[in-house]
PDB file of C-alpha atoms in Angstrom:
ATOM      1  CA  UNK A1008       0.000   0.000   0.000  1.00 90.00           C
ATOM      2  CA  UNK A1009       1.472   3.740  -0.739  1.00 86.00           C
ATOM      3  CA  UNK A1010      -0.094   6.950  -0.901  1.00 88.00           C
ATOM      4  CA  UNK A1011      -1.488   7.821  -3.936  1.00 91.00           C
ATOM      5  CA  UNK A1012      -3.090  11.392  -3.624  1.00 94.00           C
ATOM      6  CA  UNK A1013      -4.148  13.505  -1.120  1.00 95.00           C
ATOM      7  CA  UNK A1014      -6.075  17.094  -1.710  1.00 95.00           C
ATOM      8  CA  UNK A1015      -5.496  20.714  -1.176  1.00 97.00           C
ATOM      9  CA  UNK A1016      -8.939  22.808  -1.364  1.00 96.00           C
ATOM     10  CA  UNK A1017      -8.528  26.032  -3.426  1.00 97.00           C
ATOM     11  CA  UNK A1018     -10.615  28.749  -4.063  1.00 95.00           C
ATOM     12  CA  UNK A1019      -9.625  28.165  -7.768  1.00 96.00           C
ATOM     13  CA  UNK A1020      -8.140  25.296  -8.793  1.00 97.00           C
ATOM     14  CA  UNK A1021      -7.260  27.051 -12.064  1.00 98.00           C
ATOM     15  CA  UNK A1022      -5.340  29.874 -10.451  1.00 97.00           C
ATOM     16  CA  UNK A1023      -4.151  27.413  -8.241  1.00 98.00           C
ATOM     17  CA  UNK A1024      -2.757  25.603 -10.762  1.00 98.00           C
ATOM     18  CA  UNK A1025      -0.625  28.286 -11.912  1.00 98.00           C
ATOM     19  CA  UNK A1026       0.358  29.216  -9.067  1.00 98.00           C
ATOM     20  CA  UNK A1027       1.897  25.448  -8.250  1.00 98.00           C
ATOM     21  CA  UNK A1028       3.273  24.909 -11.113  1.00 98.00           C
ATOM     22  CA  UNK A1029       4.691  28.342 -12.533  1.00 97.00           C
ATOM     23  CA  UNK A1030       5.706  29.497  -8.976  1.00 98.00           C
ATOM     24  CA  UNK A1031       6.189  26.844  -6.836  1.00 97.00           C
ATOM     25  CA  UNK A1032       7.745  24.741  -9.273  1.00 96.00           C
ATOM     26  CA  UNK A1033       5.415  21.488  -9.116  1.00 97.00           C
ATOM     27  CA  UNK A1034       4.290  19.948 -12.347  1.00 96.00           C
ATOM     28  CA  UNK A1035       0.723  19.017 -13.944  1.00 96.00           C
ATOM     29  CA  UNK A1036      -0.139  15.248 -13.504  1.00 95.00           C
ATOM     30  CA  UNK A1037      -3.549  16.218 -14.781  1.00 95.00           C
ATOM     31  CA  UNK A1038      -6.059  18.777 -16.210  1.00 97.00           C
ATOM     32  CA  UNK A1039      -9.586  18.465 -17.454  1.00 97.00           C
ATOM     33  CA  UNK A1040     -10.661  22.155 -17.090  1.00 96.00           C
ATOM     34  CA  UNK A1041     -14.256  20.952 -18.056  1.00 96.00           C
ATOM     35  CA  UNK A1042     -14.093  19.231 -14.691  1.00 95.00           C
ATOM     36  CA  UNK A1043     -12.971  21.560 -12.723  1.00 94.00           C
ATOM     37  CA  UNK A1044      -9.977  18.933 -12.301  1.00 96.00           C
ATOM     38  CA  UNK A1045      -6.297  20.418 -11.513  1.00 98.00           C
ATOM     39  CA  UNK A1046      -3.448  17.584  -9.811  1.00 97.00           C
ATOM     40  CA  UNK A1047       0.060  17.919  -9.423  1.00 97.00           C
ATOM     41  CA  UNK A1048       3.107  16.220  -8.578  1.00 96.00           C
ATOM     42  CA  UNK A1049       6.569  16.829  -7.218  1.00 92.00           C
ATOM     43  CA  UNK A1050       9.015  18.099  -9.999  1.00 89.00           C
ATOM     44  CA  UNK A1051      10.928  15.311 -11.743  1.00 78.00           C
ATOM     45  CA  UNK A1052       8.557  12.528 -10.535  1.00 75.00           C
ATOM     46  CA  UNK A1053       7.002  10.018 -13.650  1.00 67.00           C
ATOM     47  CA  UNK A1054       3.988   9.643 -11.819  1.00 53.00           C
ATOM     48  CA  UNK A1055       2.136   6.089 -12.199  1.00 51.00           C
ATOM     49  CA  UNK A1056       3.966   3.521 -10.176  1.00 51.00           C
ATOM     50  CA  UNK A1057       6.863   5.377  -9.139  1.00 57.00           C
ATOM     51  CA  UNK A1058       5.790   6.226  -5.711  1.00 61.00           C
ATOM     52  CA  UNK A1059       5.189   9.957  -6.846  1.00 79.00           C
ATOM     53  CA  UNK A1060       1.772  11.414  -4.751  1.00 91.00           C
ATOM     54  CA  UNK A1061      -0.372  13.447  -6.650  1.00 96.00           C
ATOM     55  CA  UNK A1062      -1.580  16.745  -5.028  1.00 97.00           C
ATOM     56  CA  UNK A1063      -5.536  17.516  -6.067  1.00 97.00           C
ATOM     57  CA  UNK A1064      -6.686  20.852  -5.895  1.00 97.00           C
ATOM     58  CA  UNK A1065     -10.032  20.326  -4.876  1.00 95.00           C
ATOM     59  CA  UNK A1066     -12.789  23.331  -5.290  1.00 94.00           C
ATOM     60  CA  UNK A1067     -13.913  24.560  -2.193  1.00 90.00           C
ATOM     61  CA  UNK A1068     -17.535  24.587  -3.547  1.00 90.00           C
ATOM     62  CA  UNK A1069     -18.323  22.347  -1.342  1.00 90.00           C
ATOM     63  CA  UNK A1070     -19.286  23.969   2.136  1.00 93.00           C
ATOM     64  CA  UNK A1071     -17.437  21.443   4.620  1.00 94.00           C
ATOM     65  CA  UNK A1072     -14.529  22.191   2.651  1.00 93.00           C
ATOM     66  CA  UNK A1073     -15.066  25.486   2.396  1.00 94.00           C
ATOM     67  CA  UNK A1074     -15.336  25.593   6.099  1.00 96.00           C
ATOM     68  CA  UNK A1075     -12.297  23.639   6.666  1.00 96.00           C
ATOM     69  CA  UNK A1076     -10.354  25.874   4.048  1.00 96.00           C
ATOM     70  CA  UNK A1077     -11.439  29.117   5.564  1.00 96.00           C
ATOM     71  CA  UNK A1078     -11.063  27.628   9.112  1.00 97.00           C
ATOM     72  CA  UNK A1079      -7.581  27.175   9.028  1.00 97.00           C
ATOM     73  CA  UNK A1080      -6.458  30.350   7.210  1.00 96.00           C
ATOM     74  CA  UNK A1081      -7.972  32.159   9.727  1.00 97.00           C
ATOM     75  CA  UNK A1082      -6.297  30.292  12.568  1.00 97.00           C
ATOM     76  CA  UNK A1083      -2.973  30.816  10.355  1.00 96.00           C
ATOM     77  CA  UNK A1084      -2.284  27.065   9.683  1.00 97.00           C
ATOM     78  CA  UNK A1085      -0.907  25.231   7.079  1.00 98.00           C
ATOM     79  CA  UNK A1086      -2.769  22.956   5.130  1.00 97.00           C
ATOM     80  CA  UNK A1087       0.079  21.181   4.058  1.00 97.00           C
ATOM     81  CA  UNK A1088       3.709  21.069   4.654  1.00 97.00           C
ATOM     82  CA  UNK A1089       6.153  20.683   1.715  1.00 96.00           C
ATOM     83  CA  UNK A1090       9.842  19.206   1.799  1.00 96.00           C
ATOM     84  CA  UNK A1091      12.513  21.475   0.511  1.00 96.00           C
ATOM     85  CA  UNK A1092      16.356  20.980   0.320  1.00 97.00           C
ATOM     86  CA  UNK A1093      17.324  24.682   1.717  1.00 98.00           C
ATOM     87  CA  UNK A1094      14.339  26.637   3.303  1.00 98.00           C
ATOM     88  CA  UNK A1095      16.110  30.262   3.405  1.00 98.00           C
ATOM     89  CA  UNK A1096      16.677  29.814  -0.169  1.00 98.00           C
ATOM     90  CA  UNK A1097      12.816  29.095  -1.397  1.00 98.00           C
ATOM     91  CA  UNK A1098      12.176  31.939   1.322  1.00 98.00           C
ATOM     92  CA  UNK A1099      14.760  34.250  -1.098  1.00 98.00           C
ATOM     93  CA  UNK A1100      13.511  33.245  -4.434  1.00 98.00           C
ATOM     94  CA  UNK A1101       9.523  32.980  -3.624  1.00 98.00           C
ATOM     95  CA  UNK A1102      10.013  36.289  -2.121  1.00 98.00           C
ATOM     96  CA  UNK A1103      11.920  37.707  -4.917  1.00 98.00           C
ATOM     97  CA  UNK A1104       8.618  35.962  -7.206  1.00 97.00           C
ATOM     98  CA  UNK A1105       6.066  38.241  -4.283  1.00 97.00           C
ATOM     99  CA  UNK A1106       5.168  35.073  -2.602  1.00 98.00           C
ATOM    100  CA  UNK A1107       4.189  36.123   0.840  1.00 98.00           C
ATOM    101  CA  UNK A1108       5.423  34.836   4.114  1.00 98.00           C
ATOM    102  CA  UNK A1109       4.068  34.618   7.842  1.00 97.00           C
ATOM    103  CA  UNK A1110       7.581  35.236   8.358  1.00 97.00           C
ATOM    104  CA  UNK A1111      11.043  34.577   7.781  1.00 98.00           C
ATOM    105  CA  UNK A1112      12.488  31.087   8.136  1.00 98.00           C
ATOM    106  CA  UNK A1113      12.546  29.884  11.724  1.00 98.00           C
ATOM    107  CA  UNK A1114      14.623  26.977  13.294  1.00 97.00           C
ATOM    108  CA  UNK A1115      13.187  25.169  16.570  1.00 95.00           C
ATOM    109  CA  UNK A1116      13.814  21.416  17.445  1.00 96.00           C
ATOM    110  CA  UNK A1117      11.899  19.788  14.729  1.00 94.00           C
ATOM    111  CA  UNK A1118      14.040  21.671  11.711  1.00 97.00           C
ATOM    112  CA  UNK A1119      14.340  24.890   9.468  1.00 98.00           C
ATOM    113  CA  UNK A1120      10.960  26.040   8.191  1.00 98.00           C
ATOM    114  CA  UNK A1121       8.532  29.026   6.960  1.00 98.00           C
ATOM    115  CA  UNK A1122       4.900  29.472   6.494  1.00 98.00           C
ATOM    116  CA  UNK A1123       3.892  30.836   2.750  1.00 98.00           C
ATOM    117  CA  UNK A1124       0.202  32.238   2.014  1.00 98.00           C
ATOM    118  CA  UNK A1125      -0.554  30.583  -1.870  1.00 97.00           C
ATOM    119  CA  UNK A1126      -2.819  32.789  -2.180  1.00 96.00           C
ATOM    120  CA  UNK A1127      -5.749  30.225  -3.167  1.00 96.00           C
ATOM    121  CA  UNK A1128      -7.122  29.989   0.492  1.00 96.00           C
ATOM    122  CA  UNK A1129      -4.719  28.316   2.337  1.00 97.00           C
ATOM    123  CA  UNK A1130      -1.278  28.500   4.027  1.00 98.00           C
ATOM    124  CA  UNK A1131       1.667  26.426   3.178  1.00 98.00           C
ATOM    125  CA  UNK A1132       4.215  25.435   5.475  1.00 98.00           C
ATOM    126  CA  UNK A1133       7.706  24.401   3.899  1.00 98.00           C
ATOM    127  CA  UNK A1134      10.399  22.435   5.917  1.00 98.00           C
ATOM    128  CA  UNK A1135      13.727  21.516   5.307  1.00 97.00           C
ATOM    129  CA  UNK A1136      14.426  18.026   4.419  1.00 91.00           C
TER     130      UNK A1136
END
C-alpha cells in the first residue's frame, strides 16, 4: 500500500494551478478544465507507479470544505507542509517571485521552516528536508 493522492482545497483550482506549477515549481499530472480537475506532482517525478503522490486541488464549492479551508487560514495554519532541500533559499527566491510569508524562516527542534500564504485559500508550510 502507498499513498497515492491527497487534496489541497482552493478557491480556484485554475489559479491554483498556476500558481503550483509556474511558482512553486510542481508539475501538472492532470487537467480536465471541463471538470474543474487540476493535480500535481513533485518536480521530476514520472507519476504512475513510481511512488510519486499526486496533489488535487479540490474546489472549495463544497461547504465542509469550504469551512475547513477558511477555518484554518484564519487560525494561520498550514494545510500542508512541503519538503525542501534549503528553506532560506525558497524563502529568497519565492520572495523575490512576491510570494508572501508569515515570516522569515525559523529553526526550533523539529528543523528549518517558513509558512507561505498561496494565495488560493490556504497556508503552506515548507520544511527543510
Amino acid at each position: 500500500m502507498r499513498l497515492k493522492m491527497c487534496s489541497i482545497h482552493v478557491k480556484d483550482p485554475a489559479s491554483a494551478h498556476q500558481f503550483y506549477t509556474e511558482t512553486l515549481g510542481f508539475e501538472t499530472l492532470m487537467v480536465m478544465p471541463e471538470y474543474n480537475l487540476y493535480i500535481v506532482k513533485d518536480p521530476g517525478s514520472n507519476g504512475g507507479n513510481s511512488g510519486s503522490v499526486g496533489l488535487l486541488l479540490e474546489p472549495s464549492d463544497n461547504p465542509i470544505g469550504a469551512n475547513y479551508m477558511n477555518g484554518l487560514h484564519d487560525a494561520g495554519m498550514p494545510a500542508i507542509v512541503f519538503g525542501v532541500p534549503d528553506v532560506r533559499a525558497e524563502y529568497k527566491r519565492l520572495t523575490a517571485l512576491g510570494v508572501i510569508f508569515q515570516a522569515e524562516p525559523t529553526e526550533d527542534p523539529t528543523g528549518i521552516s517558513a509558512v507561505l500564504d498561496d494565495g488560493c485559500g490556504n497556508f503552506v508550510q515548507l520544511h527543510q528536508d
